[in-house]
């Protein structure tokens, strides 16, 4: 049991170290994937488009760096900026969303990349605290299982 707990502890420790070391690569990868999702965005209900819409609605943001990122997409030439960027869904018309100057007043102007990464970084202290607490319980479990094993082994020899 102690060996199993030690193995799990080491796997979690390695995963945490790798996540910390490669956090910049994770950010870069997220940014490029978000840009790709904007480029391939369409109104049909595919997973990437739904994810972009959810991020934009939840975090009150639009585009990767700002709302003007949509101007470089095929979707913009057809329909303008997506409705998920609108501050007020009732006050966003398709004509407004096709004109970047009018859209600036009706959509969120901040980009999603900065908001997503700052939200993740602000939650990292909570994740780190919970992980540290779980690691402490695992170490206590390893120590107690070793003590129990030694106690059982000592009692076996006393009975004979």
PDB file of C-alpha atoms in Angstrom:
ATOM      1  CA  UNK A   1       0.000   0.000   0.000  1.00  0.00           C
ATOM      2  CA  UNK A   2       2.868   2.384   0.833  1.00  0.00           C
ATOM      3  CA  UNK A   3       4.477   1.651  -2.538  1.00  0.00           C
ATOM      4  CA  UNK A   4       1.210   2.411  -4.366  1.00  0.00           C
ATOM      5  CA  UNK A   5       0.775   5.689  -2.489  1.00  0.00           C
ATOM      6  CA  UNK A   6       4.412   6.586  -3.169  1.00  0.00           C
ATOM      7  CA  UNK A   7       3.938   5.910  -6.886  1.00  0.00           C
ATOM      8  CA  UNK A   8       0.808   8.095  -7.010  1.00  0.00           C
ATOM      9  CA  UNK A   9       2.603  10.820  -5.057  1.00  0.00           C
ATOM     10  CA  UNK A  10       5.534  10.784  -7.486  1.00  0.00           C
ATOM     11  CA  UNK A  11       3.216  10.920 -10.521  1.00  0.00           C
ATOM     12  CA  UNK A  12       1.375  13.938  -9.091  1.00  0.00           C
ATOM     13  CA  UNK A  13       4.666  15.615  -8.188  1.00  0.00           C
ATOM     14  CA  UNK A  14       6.079  15.118 -11.696  1.00  0.00           C
ATOM     15  CA  UNK A  15       2.834  16.399 -13.265  1.00  0.00           C
ATOM     16  CA  UNK A  16       2.953  19.534 -11.101  1.00  0.00           C
ATOM     17  CA  UNK A  17       6.590  20.208 -11.964  1.00  0.00           C
ATOM     18  CA  UNK A  18       5.992  19.673 -15.689  1.00  0.00           C
ATOM     19  CA  UNK A  19       2.940  21.973 -15.585  1.00  0.00           C
ATOM     20  CA  UNK A  20       4.945  24.673 -13.833  1.00  0.00           C
ATOM     21  CA  UNK A  21       7.951  24.390 -16.152  1.00  0.00           C
ATOM     22  CA  UNK A  22       5.902  24.372 -19.354  1.00  0.00           C
ATOM     23  CA  UNK A  23       3.311  26.981 -18.358  1.00  0.00           C
ATOM     24  CA  UNK A  24       4.542  29.439 -21.008  1.00  0.00           C
ATOM     25  CA  UNK A  25       4.263  26.792 -23.720  1.00  0.00           C
ATOM     26  CA  UNK A  26       0.743  26.034 -22.512  1.00  0.00           C
ATOM     27  CA  UNK A  27      -0.160  29.726 -22.843  1.00  0.00           C
ATOM     28  CA  UNK A  28       1.300  29.912 -26.345  1.00  0.00           C
ATOM     29  CA  UNK A  29      -0.539  26.763 -27.365  1.00  0.00           C
ATOM     30  CA  UNK A  30      -3.805  28.097 -25.954  1.00  0.00           C
ATOM     31  CA  UNK A  31      -3.378  31.381 -27.822  1.00  0.00           C
ATOM     32  CA  UNK A  32      -2.708  29.656 -31.148  1.00  0.00           C
ATOM     33  CA  UNK A  33      -5.645  27.281 -30.629  1.00  0.00           C
ATOM     34  CA  UNK A  34      -7.927  30.201 -29.798  1.00  0.00           C
ATOM     35  CA  UNK A  35      -6.797  32.005 -32.955  1.00  0.00           C
ATOM     36  CA  UNK A  36      -7.452  28.838 -34.964  1.00  0.00           C
ATOM     37  CA  UNK A  37     -10.908  28.490 -33.413  1.00  0.00           C
ATOM     38  CA  UNK A  38     -11.711  32.093 -34.435  1.00  0.00           C
ATOM     39  CA  UNK A  39     -10.464  31.451 -37.957  1.00  0.00           C
ATOM     40  CA  UNK A  40     -12.597  28.311 -38.286  1.00  0.00           C
ATOM     41  CA  UNK A  41     -15.575  29.747 -36.409  1.00  0.00           C
ATOM     42  CA  UNK A  42     -18.964  29.092 -37.931  1.00  0.00           C
ATOM     43  CA  UNK A  43     -22.545  29.299 -36.833  1.00  0.00           C
ATOM     44  CA  UNK A  44     -23.067  25.520 -36.871  1.00  0.00           C
ATOM     45  CA  UNK A  45     -22.827  23.902 -33.500  1.00  0.00           C
ATOM     46  CA  UNK A  46     -19.317  22.439 -33.549  1.00  0.00           C
ATOM     47  CA  UNK A  47     -17.356  22.145 -30.297  1.00  0.00           C
ATOM     48  CA  UNK A  48     -14.786  24.842 -31.068  1.00  0.00           C
ATOM     49  CA  UNK A  49     -17.378  27.451 -31.979  1.00  0.00           C
ATOM     50  CA  UNK A  50     -19.393  26.644 -28.864  1.00  0.00           C
ATOM     51  CA  UNK A  51     -16.249  26.950 -26.742  1.00  0.00           C
ATOM     52  CA  UNK A  52     -15.459  30.373 -28.238  1.00  0.00           C
ATOM     53  CA  UNK A  53     -19.034  31.527 -27.618  1.00  0.00           C
ATOM     54  CA  UNK A  54     -18.967  30.251 -24.033  1.00  0.00           C
ATOM     55  CA  UNK A  55     -15.654  31.969 -23.276  1.00  0.00           C
ATOM     56  CA  UNK A  56     -16.839  35.255 -24.785  1.00  0.00           C
ATOM     57  CA  UNK A  57     -20.172  35.228 -22.936  1.00  0.00           C
ATOM     58  CA  UNK A  58     -18.745  34.114 -19.595  1.00  0.00           C
ATOM     59  CA  UNK A  59     -15.702  36.380 -19.450  1.00  0.00           C
ATOM     60  CA  UNK A  60     -17.299  39.334 -21.293  1.00  0.00           C
ATOM     61  CA  UNK A  61     -14.593  39.443 -23.926  1.00  0.00           C
ATOM     62  CA  UNK A  62     -14.316  39.311 -27.698  1.00  0.00           C
ATOM     63  CA  UNK A  63     -11.603  37.900 -29.963  1.00  0.00           C
ATOM     64  CA  UNK A  64      -8.117  36.825 -28.952  1.00  0.00           C
ATOM     65  CA  UNK A  65      -6.418  40.190 -28.279  1.00  0.00           C
ATOM     66  CA  UNK A  66      -9.505  42.391 -28.884  1.00  0.00           C
ATOM     67  CA  UNK A  67     -12.723  42.514 -30.879  1.00  0.00           C
ATOM     68  CA  UNK A  68     -10.939  43.534 -34.100  1.00  0.00           C
ATOM     69  CA  UNK A  69      -9.490  40.011 -34.402  1.00  0.00           C
ATOM     70  CA  UNK A  70     -12.837  38.997 -35.892  1.00  0.00           C
ATOM     71  CA  UNK A  71     -12.269  41.287 -38.892  1.00  0.00           C
ATOM     72  CA  UNK A  72      -9.649  38.847 -40.213  1.00  0.00           C
ATOM     73  CA  UNK A  73     -12.047  35.870 -40.233  1.00  0.00           C
ATOM     74  CA  UNK A  74     -14.280  34.500 -42.946  1.00  0.00           C
ATOM     75  CA  UNK A  75     -17.213  34.618 -40.535  1.00  0.00           C
ATOM     76  CA  UNK A  76     -16.885  38.408 -40.251  1.00  0.00           C
ATOM     77  CA  UNK A  77     -17.201  38.909 -44.001  1.00  0.00           C
ATOM     78  CA  UNK A  78     -20.456  36.929 -43.950  1.00  0.00           C
ATOM     79  CA  UNK A  79     -22.106  37.878 -40.662  1.00  0.00           C
ATOM     80  CA  UNK A  80     -19.870  40.287 -38.764  1.00  0.00           C
ATOM     81  CA  UNK A  81     -18.826  39.803 -35.167  1.00  0.00           C
ATOM     82  CA  UNK A  82     -20.624  36.915 -33.373  1.00  0.00           C
ATOM     83  CA  UNK A  83     -23.530  37.727 -31.084  1.00  0.00           C
ATOM     84  CA  UNK A  84     -21.665  36.148 -28.161  1.00  0.00           C
ATOM     85  CA  UNK A  85     -19.539  39.325 -28.077  1.00  0.00           C
ATOM     86  CA  UNK A  86     -22.545  41.619 -27.532  1.00  0.00           C
ATOM     87  CA  UNK A  87     -22.837  43.495 -24.256  1.00  0.00           C
ATOM     88  CA  UNK A  88     -26.627  43.477 -24.583  1.00  0.00           C
ATOM     89  CA  UNK A  89     -28.130  40.742 -26.783  1.00  0.00           C
ATOM     90  CA  UNK A  90     -31.262  42.821 -27.459  1.00  0.00           C
ATOM     91  CA  UNK A  91     -29.276  45.833 -28.670  1.00  0.00           C
ATOM     92  CA  UNK A  92     -27.063  44.018 -31.223  1.00  0.00           C
ATOM     93  CA  UNK A  93     -28.241  44.001 -34.801  1.00  0.00           C
ATOM     94  CA  UNK A  94     -26.458  42.208 -37.623  1.00  0.00           C
ATOM     95  CA  UNK A  95     -25.808  45.543 -39.357  1.00  0.00           C
ATOM     96  CA  UNK A  96     -24.057  46.879 -36.254  1.00  0.00           C
ATOM     97  CA  UNK A  97     -21.950  43.736 -35.976  1.00  0.00           C
ATOM     98  CA  UNK A  98     -20.796  44.023 -39.601  1.00  0.00           C
ATOM     99  CA  UNK A  99     -19.496  47.583 -39.088  1.00  0.00           C
ATOM    100  CA  UNK A 100     -16.403  47.612 -36.810  1.00  0.00           C
ATOM    101  CA  UNK A 101     -16.950  51.250 -35.778  1.00  0.00           C
ATOM    102  CA  UNK A 102     -20.540  50.659 -34.647  1.00  0.00           C
ATOM    103  CA  UNK A 103     -19.657  47.277 -33.182  1.00  0.00           C
ATOM    104  CA  UNK A 104     -17.037  48.850 -30.940  1.00  0.00           C
ATOM    105  CA  UNK A 105     -19.828  50.489 -28.943  1.00  0.00           C
ATOM    106  CA  UNK A 106     -21.970  47.341 -28.729  1.00  0.00           C
ATOM    107  CA  UNK A 107     -19.488  44.520 -28.093  1.00  0.00           C
ATOM    108  CA  UNK A 108     -16.902  43.726 -25.456  1.00  0.00           C
ATOM    109  CA  UNK A 109     -13.632  45.276 -26.611  1.00  0.00           C
ATOM    110  CA  UNK A 110     -11.214  43.299 -24.410  1.00  0.00           C
ATOM    111  CA  UNK A 111      -9.621  40.150 -25.804  1.00  0.00           C
ATOM    112  CA  UNK A 112     -10.237  36.739 -24.299  1.00  0.00           C
ATOM    113  CA  UNK A 113      -6.643  35.478 -24.161  1.00  0.00           C
ATOM    114  CA  UNK A 114      -5.544  37.872 -21.421  1.00  0.00           C
ATOM    115  CA  UNK A 115      -8.742  37.319 -19.414  1.00  0.00           C
ATOM    116  CA  UNK A 116      -8.521  33.515 -19.618  1.00  0.00           C
ATOM    117  CA  UNK A 117      -4.851  33.410 -18.631  1.00  0.00           C
ATOM    118  CA  UNK A 118      -5.270  35.919 -15.803  1.00  0.00           C
ATOM    119  CA  UNK A 119      -8.294  33.981 -14.501  1.00  0.00           C
ATOM    120  CA  UNK A 120      -6.303  30.758 -14.600  1.00  0.00           C
ATOM    121  CA  UNK A 121      -3.328  32.343 -12.845  1.00  0.00           C
ATOM    122  CA  UNK A 122      -5.544  33.817 -10.137  1.00  0.00           C
ATOM    123  CA  UNK A 123      -6.994  30.357  -9.445  1.00  0.00           C
ATOM    124  CA  UNK A 124      -3.579  28.676  -9.399  1.00  0.00           C
ATOM    125  CA  UNK A 125      -3.012  29.506  -5.731  1.00  0.00           C
ATOM    126  CA  UNK A 126      -6.223  27.659  -4.819  1.00  0.00           C
ATOM    127  CA  UNK A 127      -5.231  24.666  -6.973  1.00  0.00           C
ATOM    128  CA  UNK A 128      -1.726  24.673  -5.480  1.00  0.00           C
ATOM    129  CA  UNK A 129      -3.137  24.788  -1.929  1.00  0.00           C
ATOM    130  CA  UNK A 130      -5.511  21.896  -2.551  1.00  0.00           C
ATOM    131  CA  UNK A 131      -2.724  19.891  -4.221  1.00  0.00           C
ATOM    132  CA  UNK A 132      -0.407  20.559  -1.291  1.00  0.00           C
ATOM    133  CA  UNK A 133      -3.104  19.382   1.133  1.00  0.00           C
ATOM    134  CA  UNK A 134      -3.659  16.167  -0.832  1.00  0.00           C
ATOM    135  CA  UNK A 135       0.103  15.579  -0.987  1.00  0.00           C
ATOM    136  CA  UNK A 136       0.339  15.949   2.805  1.00  0.00           C
ATOM    137  CA  UNK A 137      -2.411  13.353   3.285  1.00  0.00           C
ATOM    138  CA  UNK A 138      -0.610  11.019   0.887  1.00  0.00           C
ATOM    139  CA  UNK A 139       2.652  11.413   2.819  1.00  0.00           C
ATOM    140  CA  UNK A 140       0.846  10.750   6.098  1.00  0.00           C
ATOM    141  CA  UNK A 141      -0.708   7.652   4.512  1.00  0.00           C
ATOM    142  CA  UNK A 142       2.710   6.445   3.344  1.00  0.00           C
ATOM    143  CA  UNK A 143       4.226   6.923   6.813  1.00  0.00           C
ATOM    144  CA  UNK A 144       1.293   5.246   8.596  1.00  0.00           C
ATOM    145  CA  UNK A 145       1.236   2.296   6.192  1.00  0.00           C
ATOM    146  CA  UNK A 146       4.980   1.775   6.745  1.00  0.00           C
ATOM    147  CA  UNK A 147       4.434   1.899  10.537  1.00  0.00           C
ATOM    148  CA  UNK A 148       1.560  -0.587  10.264  1.00  0.00           C
ATOM    149  CA  UNK A 149       3.660  -2.900   8.135  1.00  0.00           C
ATOM    150  CA  UNK A 150       6.501  -2.800  10.668  1.00  0.00           C
ATOM    151  CA  UNK A 151       4.084  -3.403  13.547  1.00  0.00           C
ATOM    152  CA  UNK A 152       2.530  -6.428  11.806  1.00  0.00           C
ATOM    153  CA  UNK A 153       5.967  -7.846  10.991  1.00  0.00           C
ATOM    154  CA  UNK A 154       7.183  -7.433  14.608  1.00  0.00           C
ATOM    155  CA  UNK A 155       4.066  -9.091  16.043  1.00  0.00           C
ATOM    156  CA  UNK A 156       4.411 -12.104  13.718  1.00  0.00           C
ATOM    157  CA  UNK A 157       7.835 -12.954  15.094  1.00  0.00           C
ATOM    158  CA  UNK A 158       6.648 -12.567  18.708  1.00  0.00           C
ATOM    159  CA  UNK A 159       3.838 -15.122  18.225  1.00  0.00           C
ATOM    160  CA  UNK A 160       6.188 -17.865  17.014  1.00  0.00           C
TER     161      UNK A 160
END
